[in-house]
């Protein structure tokens, strides 16, 4: 039976404890894969901020940050696949070990665009870490090297993910349930 939601609600999907545990594992794995390299974490604003902050503290050794901002046209469907660069990185990534950090991999169009422009800048290694992977929605042929959780095709918020800029500060990931009309 369908649930009738009277007020906007968020139903917990992944608790903060599970997120913390998984990020600890991811941090260990990343350092194991690049034992001696300084790692540049490249956060994609804005959603990646909480994940990047937590992941960075779980990777031992030398880690630095930089940020990039992009937006996509026709966000509702992403069908146009047009992505625009709103803020570029502060420094060169040539010869560096770069880990792109994203909150969610959805259609993959954003990452496809980012990988194309980043690859041209000749990093030594270019890898991807995402907290959430909505596998069902993929349009572009992109996969992440490090995935926190594979999730179903639901509207998720929290831990960086927003609905009209709200909910980014939730310490867990939840499914947004909008009030039913009438
Ligand atoms: C979200 C997310 C990714 C992108 C993924 O960003 O942070 O960058 O969408 O979607 P895709 O795989 O379908 O391209 P959003 O544009 O919502 O910006 P935000 O991070 O500022 O919320």
mmCIF file of N, CA and C in Angstrom, residues 104-108 130-139 147 149-156 161:
data_model
loop_
_atom_site.group_PDB
_atom_site.id
_atom_site.type_symbol
_atom_site.label_atom_id
_atom_site.label_comp_id
_atom_site.label_asym_id
_atom_site.label_seq_id
_atom_site.Cartn_x
_atom_site.Cartn_y
_atom_site.Cartn_z
ATOM 1 N N UNK A 104 27.769 11.774 -5.398
ATOM 2 C CA UNK A 104 26.933 10.780 -6.081
ATOM 3 C C UNK A 104 27.281 10.663 -7.562
ATOM 4 N N UNK A 105 27.282 9.441 -8.024
ATOM 5 C CA UNK A 105 27.421 9.141 -9.444
ATOM 6 C C UNK A 105 26.033 8.716 -9.917
ATOM 7 N N UNK A 106 25.467 9.542 -10.818
ATOM 8 C CA UNK A 106 24.076 9.334 -11.239
ATOM 9 C C UNK A 106 24.093 8.942 -12.725
ATOM 10 N N UNK A 107 23.806 9.892 -13.626
ATOM 11 C CA UNK A 107 23.886 9.537 -15.049
ATOM 12 C C UNK A 107 25.343 9.334 -15.477
ATOM 13 N N UNK A 108 26.251 9.970 -14.759
ATOM 14 C CA UNK A 108 27.675 9.862 -15.107
ATOM 15 C C UNK A 108 28.127 10.966 -16.055
ATOM 16 N N UNK A 130 33.370 7.867 -5.094
ATOM 17 C CA UNK A 130 32.017 8.395 -4.890
ATOM 18 C C UNK A 130 31.422 7.760 -3.639
ATOM 19 N N UNK A 131 30.668 8.548 -2.911
ATOM 20 C CA UNK A 131 30.006 7.974 -1.737
ATOM 21 C C UNK A 131 28.851 7.085 -2.183
ATOM 22 N N UNK A 132 28.059 7.584 -3.153
ATOM 23 C CA UNK A 132 26.867 6.857 -3.587
ATOM 24 C C UNK A 132 26.908 6.599 -5.089
ATOM 25 N N UNK A 133 26.462 5.436 -5.480
ATOM 26 C CA UNK A 133 26.408 5.092 -6.901
ATOM 27 C C UNK A 133 24.992 4.622 -7.239
ATOM 28 N N UNK A 134 24.304 5.448 -8.065
ATOM 29 C CA UNK A 134 22.944 5.097 -8.507
ATOM 30 C C UNK A 134 23.083 4.397 -9.850
ATOM 31 N N UNK A 135 23.421 3.147 -9.802
ATOM 32 C CA UNK A 135 23.827 2.382 -10.984
ATOM 33 C C UNK A 135 22.760 2.409 -12.092
ATOM 34 N N UNK A 136 21.504 2.268 -11.677
ATOM 35 C CA UNK A 136 20.382 2.205 -12.632
ATOM 36 C C UNK A 136 20.265 3.402 -13.562
ATOM 37 N N UNK A 137 20.748 4.558 -13.096
ATOM 38 C CA UNK A 137 20.545 5.796 -13.847
ATOM 39 C C UNK A 137 21.644 6.086 -14.881
ATOM 40 N N UNK A 138 22.658 5.230 -14.949
ATOM 41 C CA UNK A 138 23.831 5.550 -15.758
ATOM 42 C C UNK A 138 23.509 5.704 -17.243
ATOM 43 N N UNK A 139 23.998 6.797 -17.807
ATOM 44 C CA UNK A 139 23.913 7.031 -19.256
ATOM 45 C C UNK A 139 25.325 6.948 -19.839
ATOM 46 N N UNK A 147 33.735 3.042 -4.390
ATOM 47 C CA UNK A 147 32.301 3.329 -4.213
ATOM 48 C C UNK A 147 31.923 3.053 -2.762
ATOM 49 N N UNK A 149 28.554 3.220 -1.406
ATOM 50 C CA UNK A 149 27.338 2.408 -1.398
ATOM 51 C C UNK A 149 26.649 2.482 -2.760
ATOM 52 N N UNK A 150 26.222 1.341 -3.268
ATOM 53 C CA UNK A 150 25.348 1.332 -4.442
ATOM 54 C C UNK A 150 23.931 1.542 -3.900
ATOM 55 N N UNK A 151 23.182 2.458 -4.508
ATOM 56 C CA UNK A 151 21.845 2.774 -3.974
ATOM 57 C C UNK A 151 20.774 2.636 -5.058
ATOM 58 N N UNK A 152 19.517 2.438 -4.634
ATOM 59 C CA UNK A 152 18.431 2.366 -5.618
ATOM 60 C C UNK A 152 18.106 3.746 -6.198
ATOM 61 N N UNK A 153 17.302 3.766 -7.225
ATOM 62 C CA UNK A 153 16.941 5.007 -7.897
ATOM 63 C C UNK A 153 15.876 5.773 -7.110
ATOM 64 N N UNK A 154 16.292 6.370 -6.011
ATOM 65 C CA UNK A 154 15.391 7.159 -5.147
ATOM 66 C C UNK A 154 15.984 8.562 -5.022
ATOM 67 N N UNK A 155 15.148 9.522 -4.626
ATOM 68 C CA UNK A 155 15.638 10.896 -4.433
ATOM 69 C C UNK A 155 16.319 10.973 -3.068
ATOM 70 N N UNK A 156 17.628 10.976 -3.083
ATOM 71 C CA UNK A 156 18.357 10.959 -1.806
ATOM 72 C C UNK A 156 18.890 12.335 -1.437
ATOM 73 N N UNK A 161 24.176 15.959 -0.106
ATOM 74 C CA UNK A 161 23.158 15.987 -1.157
ATOM 75 C C UNK A 161 21.984 16.863 -0.749
#
